[in-house]
XYZ file of C-alpha atoms in Angstrom:
440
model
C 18.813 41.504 -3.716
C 21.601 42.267 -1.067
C 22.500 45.067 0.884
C 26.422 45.706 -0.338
C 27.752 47.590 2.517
C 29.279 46.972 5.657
C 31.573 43.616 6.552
C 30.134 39.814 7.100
C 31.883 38.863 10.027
C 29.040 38.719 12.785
C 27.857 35.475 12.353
C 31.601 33.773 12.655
C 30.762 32.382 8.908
C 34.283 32.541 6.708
C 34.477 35.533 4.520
C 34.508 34.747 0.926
C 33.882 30.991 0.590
C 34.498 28.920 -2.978
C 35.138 30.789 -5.975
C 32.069 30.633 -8.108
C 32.137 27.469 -10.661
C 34.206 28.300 -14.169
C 31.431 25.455 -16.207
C 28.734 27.271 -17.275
C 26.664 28.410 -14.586
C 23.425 26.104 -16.531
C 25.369 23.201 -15.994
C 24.748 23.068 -12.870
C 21.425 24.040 -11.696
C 19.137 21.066 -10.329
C 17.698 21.840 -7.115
C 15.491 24.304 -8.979
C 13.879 21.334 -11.094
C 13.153 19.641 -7.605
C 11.276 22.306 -6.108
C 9.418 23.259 -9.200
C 8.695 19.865 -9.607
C 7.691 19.007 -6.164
C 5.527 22.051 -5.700
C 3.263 21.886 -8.284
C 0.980 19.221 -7.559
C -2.295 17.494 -8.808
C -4.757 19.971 -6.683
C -2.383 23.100 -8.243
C -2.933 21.864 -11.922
C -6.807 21.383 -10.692
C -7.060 24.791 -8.966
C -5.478 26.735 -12.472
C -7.523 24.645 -14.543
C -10.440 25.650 -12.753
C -9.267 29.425 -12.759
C -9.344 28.784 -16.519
C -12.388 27.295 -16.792
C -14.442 29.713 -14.733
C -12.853 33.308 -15.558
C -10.779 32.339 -18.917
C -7.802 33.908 -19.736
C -8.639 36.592 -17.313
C -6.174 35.823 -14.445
C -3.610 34.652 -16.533
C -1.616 38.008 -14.637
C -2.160 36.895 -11.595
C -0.920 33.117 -12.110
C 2.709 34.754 -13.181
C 2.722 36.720 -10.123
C 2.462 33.980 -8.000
C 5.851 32.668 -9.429
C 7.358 36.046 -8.653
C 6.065 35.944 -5.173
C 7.818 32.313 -5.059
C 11.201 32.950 -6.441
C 11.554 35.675 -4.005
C 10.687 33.112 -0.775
C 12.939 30.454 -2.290
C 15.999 32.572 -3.157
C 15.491 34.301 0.732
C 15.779 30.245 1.826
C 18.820 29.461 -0.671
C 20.538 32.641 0.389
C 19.850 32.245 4.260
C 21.784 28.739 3.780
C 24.628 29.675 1.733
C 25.123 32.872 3.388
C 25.367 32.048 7.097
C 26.311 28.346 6.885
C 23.496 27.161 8.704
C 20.069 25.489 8.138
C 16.618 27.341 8.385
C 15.586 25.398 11.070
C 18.758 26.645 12.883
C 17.592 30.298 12.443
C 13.802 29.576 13.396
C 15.453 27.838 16.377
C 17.123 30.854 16.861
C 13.587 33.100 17.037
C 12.101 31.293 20.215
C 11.112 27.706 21.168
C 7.822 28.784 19.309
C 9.486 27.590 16.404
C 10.574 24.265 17.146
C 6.376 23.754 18.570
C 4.976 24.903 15.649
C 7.126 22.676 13.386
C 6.936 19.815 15.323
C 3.291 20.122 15.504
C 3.269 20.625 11.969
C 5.567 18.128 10.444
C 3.491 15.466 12.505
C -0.092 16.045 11.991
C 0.782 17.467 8.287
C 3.206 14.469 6.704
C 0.320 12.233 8.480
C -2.632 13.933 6.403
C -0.387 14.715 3.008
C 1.174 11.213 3.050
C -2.713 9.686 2.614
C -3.268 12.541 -0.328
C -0.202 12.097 -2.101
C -0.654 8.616 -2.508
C -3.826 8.572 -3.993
C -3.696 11.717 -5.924
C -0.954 9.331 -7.319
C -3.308 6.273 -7.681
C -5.783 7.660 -9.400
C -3.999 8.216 -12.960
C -2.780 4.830 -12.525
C -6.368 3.532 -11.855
C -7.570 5.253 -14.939
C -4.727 3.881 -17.420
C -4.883 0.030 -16.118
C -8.627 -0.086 -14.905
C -8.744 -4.088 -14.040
C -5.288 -4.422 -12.534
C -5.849 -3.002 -8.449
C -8.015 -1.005 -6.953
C -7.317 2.911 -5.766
C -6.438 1.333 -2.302
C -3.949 -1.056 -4.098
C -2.550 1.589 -6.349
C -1.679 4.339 -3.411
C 0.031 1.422 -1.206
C 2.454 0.635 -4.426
C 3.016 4.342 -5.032
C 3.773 4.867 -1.259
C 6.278 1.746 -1.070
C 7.962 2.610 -4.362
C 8.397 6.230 -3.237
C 9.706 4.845 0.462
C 12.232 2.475 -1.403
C 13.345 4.821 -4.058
C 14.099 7.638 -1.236
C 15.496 5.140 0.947
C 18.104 3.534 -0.907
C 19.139 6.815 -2.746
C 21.322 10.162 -1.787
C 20.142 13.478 -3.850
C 22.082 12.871 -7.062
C 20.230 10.047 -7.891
C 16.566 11.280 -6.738
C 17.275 15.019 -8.687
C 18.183 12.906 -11.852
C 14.878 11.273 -11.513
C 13.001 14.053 -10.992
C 14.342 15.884 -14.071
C 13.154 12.883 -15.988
C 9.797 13.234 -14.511
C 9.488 17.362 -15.159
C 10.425 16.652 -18.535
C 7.596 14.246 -19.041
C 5.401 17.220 -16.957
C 6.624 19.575 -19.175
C 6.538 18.184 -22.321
C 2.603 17.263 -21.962
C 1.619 20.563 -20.622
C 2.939 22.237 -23.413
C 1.483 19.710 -26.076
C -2.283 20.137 -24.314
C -1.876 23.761 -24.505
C -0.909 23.635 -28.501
C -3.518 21.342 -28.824
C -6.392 23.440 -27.882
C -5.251 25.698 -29.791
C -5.637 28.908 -27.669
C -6.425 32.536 -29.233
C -3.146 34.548 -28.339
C -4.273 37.893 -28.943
C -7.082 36.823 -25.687
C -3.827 35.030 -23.504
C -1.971 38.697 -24.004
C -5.235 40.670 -22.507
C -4.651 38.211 -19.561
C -1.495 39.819 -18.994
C -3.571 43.315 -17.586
C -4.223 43.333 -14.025
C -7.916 42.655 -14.255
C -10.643 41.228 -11.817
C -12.926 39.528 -12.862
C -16.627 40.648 -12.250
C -17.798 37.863 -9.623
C -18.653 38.385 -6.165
C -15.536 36.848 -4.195
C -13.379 37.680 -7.285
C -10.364 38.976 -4.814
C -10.045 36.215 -2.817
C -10.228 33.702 -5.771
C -7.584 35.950 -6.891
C -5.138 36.092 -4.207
C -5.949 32.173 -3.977
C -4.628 31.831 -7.456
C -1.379 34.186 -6.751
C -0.573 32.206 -3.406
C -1.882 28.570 -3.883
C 0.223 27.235 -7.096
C 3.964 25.678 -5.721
C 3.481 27.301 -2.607
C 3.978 24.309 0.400
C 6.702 23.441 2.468
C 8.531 22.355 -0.157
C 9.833 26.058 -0.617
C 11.443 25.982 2.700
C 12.951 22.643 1.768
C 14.700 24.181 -1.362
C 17.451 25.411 0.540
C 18.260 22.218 1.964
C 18.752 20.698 -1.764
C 20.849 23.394 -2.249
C 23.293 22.207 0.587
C 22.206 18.265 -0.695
C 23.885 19.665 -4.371
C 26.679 20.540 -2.362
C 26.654 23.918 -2.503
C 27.527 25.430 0.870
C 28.582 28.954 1.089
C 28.541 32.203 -0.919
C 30.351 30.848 -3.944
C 27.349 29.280 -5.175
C 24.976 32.480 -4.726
C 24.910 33.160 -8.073
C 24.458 29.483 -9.591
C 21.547 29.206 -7.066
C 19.872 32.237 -7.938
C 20.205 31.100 -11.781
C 18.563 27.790 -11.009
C 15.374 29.100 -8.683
C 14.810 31.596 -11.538
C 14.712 28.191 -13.917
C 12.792 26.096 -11.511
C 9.618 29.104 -11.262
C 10.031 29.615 -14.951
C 9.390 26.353 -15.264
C 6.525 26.457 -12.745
C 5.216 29.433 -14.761
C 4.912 26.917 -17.825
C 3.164 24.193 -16.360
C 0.601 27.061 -14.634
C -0.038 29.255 -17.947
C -0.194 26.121 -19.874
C -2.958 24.332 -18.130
C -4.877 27.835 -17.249
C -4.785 27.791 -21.820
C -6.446 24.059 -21.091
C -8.793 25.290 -19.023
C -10.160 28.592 -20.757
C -10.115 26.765 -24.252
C -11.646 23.801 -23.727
C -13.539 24.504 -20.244
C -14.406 28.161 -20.127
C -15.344 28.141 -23.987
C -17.368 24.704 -24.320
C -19.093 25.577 -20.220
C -18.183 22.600 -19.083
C -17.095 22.148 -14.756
C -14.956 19.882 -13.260
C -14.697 18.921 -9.819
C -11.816 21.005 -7.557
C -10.333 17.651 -6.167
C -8.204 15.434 -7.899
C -10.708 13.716 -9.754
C -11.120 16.647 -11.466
C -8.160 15.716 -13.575
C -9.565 12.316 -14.274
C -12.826 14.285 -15.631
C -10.109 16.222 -17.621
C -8.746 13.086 -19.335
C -12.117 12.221 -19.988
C -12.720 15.072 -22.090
C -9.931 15.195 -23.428
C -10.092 11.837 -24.853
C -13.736 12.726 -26.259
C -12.635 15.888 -27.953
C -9.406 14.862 -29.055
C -8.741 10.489 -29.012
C -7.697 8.208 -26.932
C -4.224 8.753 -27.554
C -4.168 12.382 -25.729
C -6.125 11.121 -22.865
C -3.756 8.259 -21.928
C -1.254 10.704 -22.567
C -2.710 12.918 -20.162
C -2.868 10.911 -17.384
C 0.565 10.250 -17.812
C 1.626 13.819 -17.199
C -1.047 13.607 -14.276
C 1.293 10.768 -12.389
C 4.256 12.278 -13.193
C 3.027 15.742 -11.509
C 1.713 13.945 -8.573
C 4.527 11.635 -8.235
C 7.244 13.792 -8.054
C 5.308 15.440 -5.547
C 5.194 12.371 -3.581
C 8.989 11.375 -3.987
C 9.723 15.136 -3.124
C 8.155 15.727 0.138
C 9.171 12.055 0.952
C 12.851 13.437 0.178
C 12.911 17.068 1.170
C 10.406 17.634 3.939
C 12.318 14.353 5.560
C 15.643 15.821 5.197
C 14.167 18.760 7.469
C 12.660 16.918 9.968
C 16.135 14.991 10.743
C 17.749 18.574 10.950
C 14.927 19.697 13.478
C 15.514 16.176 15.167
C 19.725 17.269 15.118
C 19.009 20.081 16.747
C 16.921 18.739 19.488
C 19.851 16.970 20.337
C 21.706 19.293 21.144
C 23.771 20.344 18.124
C 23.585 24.016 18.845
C 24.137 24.855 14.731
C 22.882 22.804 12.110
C 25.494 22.838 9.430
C 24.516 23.031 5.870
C 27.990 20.948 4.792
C 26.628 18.153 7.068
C 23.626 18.383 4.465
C 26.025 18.457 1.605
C 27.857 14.859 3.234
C 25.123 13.423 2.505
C 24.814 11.928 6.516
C 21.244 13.295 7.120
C 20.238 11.269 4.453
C 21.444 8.284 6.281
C 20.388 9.276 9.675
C 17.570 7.424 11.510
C 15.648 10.740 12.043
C 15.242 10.614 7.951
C 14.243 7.264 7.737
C 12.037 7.376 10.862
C 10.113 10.058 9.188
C 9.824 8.771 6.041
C 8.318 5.760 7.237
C 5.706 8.230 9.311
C 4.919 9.062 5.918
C 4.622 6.104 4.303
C 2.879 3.590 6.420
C 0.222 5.432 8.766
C -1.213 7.458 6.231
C -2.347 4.117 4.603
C -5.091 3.360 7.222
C -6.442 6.929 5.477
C -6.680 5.465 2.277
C -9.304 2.454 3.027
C -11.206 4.157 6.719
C -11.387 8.583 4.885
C -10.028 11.261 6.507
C -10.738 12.082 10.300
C -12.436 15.156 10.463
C -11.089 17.086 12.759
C -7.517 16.343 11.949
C -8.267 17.280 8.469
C -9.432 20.776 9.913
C -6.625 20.800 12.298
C -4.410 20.216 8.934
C -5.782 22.811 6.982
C -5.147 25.230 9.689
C -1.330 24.633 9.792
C -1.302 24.129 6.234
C -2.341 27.794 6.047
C -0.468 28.608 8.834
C 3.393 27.947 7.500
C 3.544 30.054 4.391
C 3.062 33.311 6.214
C 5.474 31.922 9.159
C 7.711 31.022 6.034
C 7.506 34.899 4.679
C 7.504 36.807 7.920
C 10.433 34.429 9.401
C 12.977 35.110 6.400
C 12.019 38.634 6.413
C 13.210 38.307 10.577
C 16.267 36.440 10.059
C 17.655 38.214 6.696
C 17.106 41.575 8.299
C 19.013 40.787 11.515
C 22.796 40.153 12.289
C 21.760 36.582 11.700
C 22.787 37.105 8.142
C 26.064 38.202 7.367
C 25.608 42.035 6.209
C 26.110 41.951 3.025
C 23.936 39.076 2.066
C 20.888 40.691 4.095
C 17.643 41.718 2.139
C 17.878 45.024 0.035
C 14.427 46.976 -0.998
C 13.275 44.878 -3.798
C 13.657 41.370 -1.415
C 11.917 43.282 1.613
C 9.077 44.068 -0.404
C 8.730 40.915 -2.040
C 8.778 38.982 1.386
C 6.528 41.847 2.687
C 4.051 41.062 -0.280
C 4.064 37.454 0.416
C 3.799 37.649 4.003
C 0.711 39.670 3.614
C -0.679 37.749 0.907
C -0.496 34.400 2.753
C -2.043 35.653 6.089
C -4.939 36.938 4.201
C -5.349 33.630 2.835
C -4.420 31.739 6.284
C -7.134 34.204 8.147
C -10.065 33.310 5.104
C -8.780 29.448 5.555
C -8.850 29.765 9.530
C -12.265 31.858 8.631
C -14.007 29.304 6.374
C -13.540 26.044 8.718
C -16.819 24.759 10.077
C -15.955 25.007 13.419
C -19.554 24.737 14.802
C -19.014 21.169 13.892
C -15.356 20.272 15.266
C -16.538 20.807 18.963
């Protein structure tokens, strides 16, 4: 992944750093588990089990290259961080004010929109399972709260063991629903060809699939865990690239397992579900029909536990970058990734100012809908920040930003190249697709 040659010493980072960890290396991945768990929301496990239901097993190819594409944006992230010393907001700071606009922009009008979805993606399991206890309203409030006091009152040791608890219970039903439909292997291996299916608009669906499963923010905010872990400089390169190889593996699971769900018991039976959340409630539904009402409780289960740790992770991780873009507003001219590791940020009022954007205003969402324009103005930057994600790291880890012999070799370039490309085609067909006509 890294150019060999040359020396490290124009960025004024130490050479060498810790000497890699003598446990084994497993022992210590973590921040993996959070960003696989945090990416890979309700509306991901919707938009594969769609995939599944409409085309069968025919894009199971394209769901594993989507992990590819994101282990190659999250290790450029982890190894910009360990590498120079030095947050990713400090290099985007370090490409033009444009950067700091865009975020700001973005963090405001996005954690405002998300913070409404998040919390009743995560209602609406809990609505299902106790029916006569609140309402949806009732149910996103607690899940908000609970989420605010658990991130609040906790540093990242505590929040990663939870979420490992929670991708277990993720984990462990995706992989039971997918035995229990029982899907025809020798059909799941054809999936592996590079095929298109034969439907007008099959590319885009496509590249949809490739780019829309665990691909947010939240990959940016992976290598800020990393420095949260406490690992800091180039000692831990090799422990970090084991654990984002785990954390898309995993990913890759939960994907191929519910795309199974949806071309056995979808695609084969002709049944549709809706693409929003509710989708998944339609999911239990059926599931409970075709199988008892022991596998649809148990469903929904796995349904709050993916949207929850969703919740608690952008609550955590996209908070801990807004108080490093608020740190470096103020004037500190490089944004440390041991101050990460201190755990101060976590502490700082920036964090908790922004957690509590994302907490409380959203809630007017929940009982009044979604403005209209804001929600096109969100989908926009939503769109918007993978491909400034891609074609950023490709910038700063082909620059004397990055110590030489951590910058990005062939395979890394091409990745990040790939990805760049495959987001703005996406962004463009997002920016494309907005009715416009009606925003003015």
């Amino acid at each position: 992944m890294a150019d060999t040659t040359g020396n490290i010493e124009d960025t004024g980072v130490p050479l060498g750093g810790e000497p890699a960890p003598r446990q084994s290396l497993w022992r210590h991945i973590g921040p993996g588990i959070v960003v696989a768990a945090t990416g890979v929301g309700a509306g991901d496990l919707v938009a594969t089990l769609v995939a599944g239901g409409n085309f069968g097993y025919t894009l199971l190819w394209a769901a594993i290259v989507g992990c590819l594409v994101k282990i190659s944006l999250a290790e450029a992230c982890g190894r910009w961080h360990l590498s120079t010393g030095r947050t990713l907001f400090d290099g985007w700071a370090s490409l033009g004010r444009w950067t700091t606009w865009f975020f700001a922009v973005y963090a405001v009008i996005w954690g405002f929109v998300y913070g409404a979805a998040a919390m009743s993606s995560s209602a609406l399991p809990l609505q299902a399972l106790f029916p006569d206890v609140m309402d949806l309203e009732g149910w996103g409030i607690a899940c908000g709260l609970v989420g605010l006091v658990f991130v609040w009152f906790n540093k990242y040791g505590v929040f990663e063991k939870v979420m490992t608890v929670l991708v277990g219970v993720m984990f462990a039903v995706t992989v039971y629903l997918a035995v229990r439909v029982t899907p025809h292997l020798g059909d799941a291996f054809a999936g592996l060809l590079p095929v298109l299916p034969d439907e007008k608009g099959s590319v885009l669906n496509t590249l949809g699939l490739i780019g829309g499963v665990g691909g947010t923010i939240t990959l940016a905010a992976y290598g800020y865990w990393v420095n949260a872990k406490g690992w800091t400089n180039t000692g831990w390169m090799k422990v970090m690239r084991l654990d984002n190889r785990v954390a898309y593996a995993t990913t890759g699971v939960f994907v191929i397992a519910m795309l199974l769900v949806g071309a056995e018991l979808l695609h084969s039976a002709n049944i549709a579900i809706a693409s929003g959340d509710k989708g998944l409630i339609q999911l239990g539904d059926v599931l409970e029909r075709q199988y008892g009402p022991a596998t649809g409780k148990l469903f929904l289960i796995g349904f709050f536990a993916t949207s929850f740790t969703s919740l608690i992770g952008v609550w955590h991780g996209v908070s801990l970058m807004f108080a490093d873009f608020l740190a470096r507003r103020r004037g500190e001219r490089e944004a440390r990734g041991d101050e990460l590791a201190s755990g101060r940020r976590e502490r700082s009022w920036a964090f908790r100012a922004y957690l509590l954007w994302l907490t409380f205003p959203p809630m007017i969402l929940l009982f009044q809908g979604q403005p209209f324009r804001l929600i096109i103005v969100y989908g926009v930057l939503g769109a918007a920040f993978m491909p400034f994600l891609a074609l950023t790291l490709l910038r700063l880890l082909n620059s004397s930003r990055t110590p030489r012999e951590w910058r990005n070799g062939p395979l890394s370039n091409t990745m990040l190249a790939v990805a760049g490309l495959l987001f703005l085609v996406l962004c463009v067909k997002q920016v494309r697709d907005q009715p416009w006509s009606e925003f003015f």
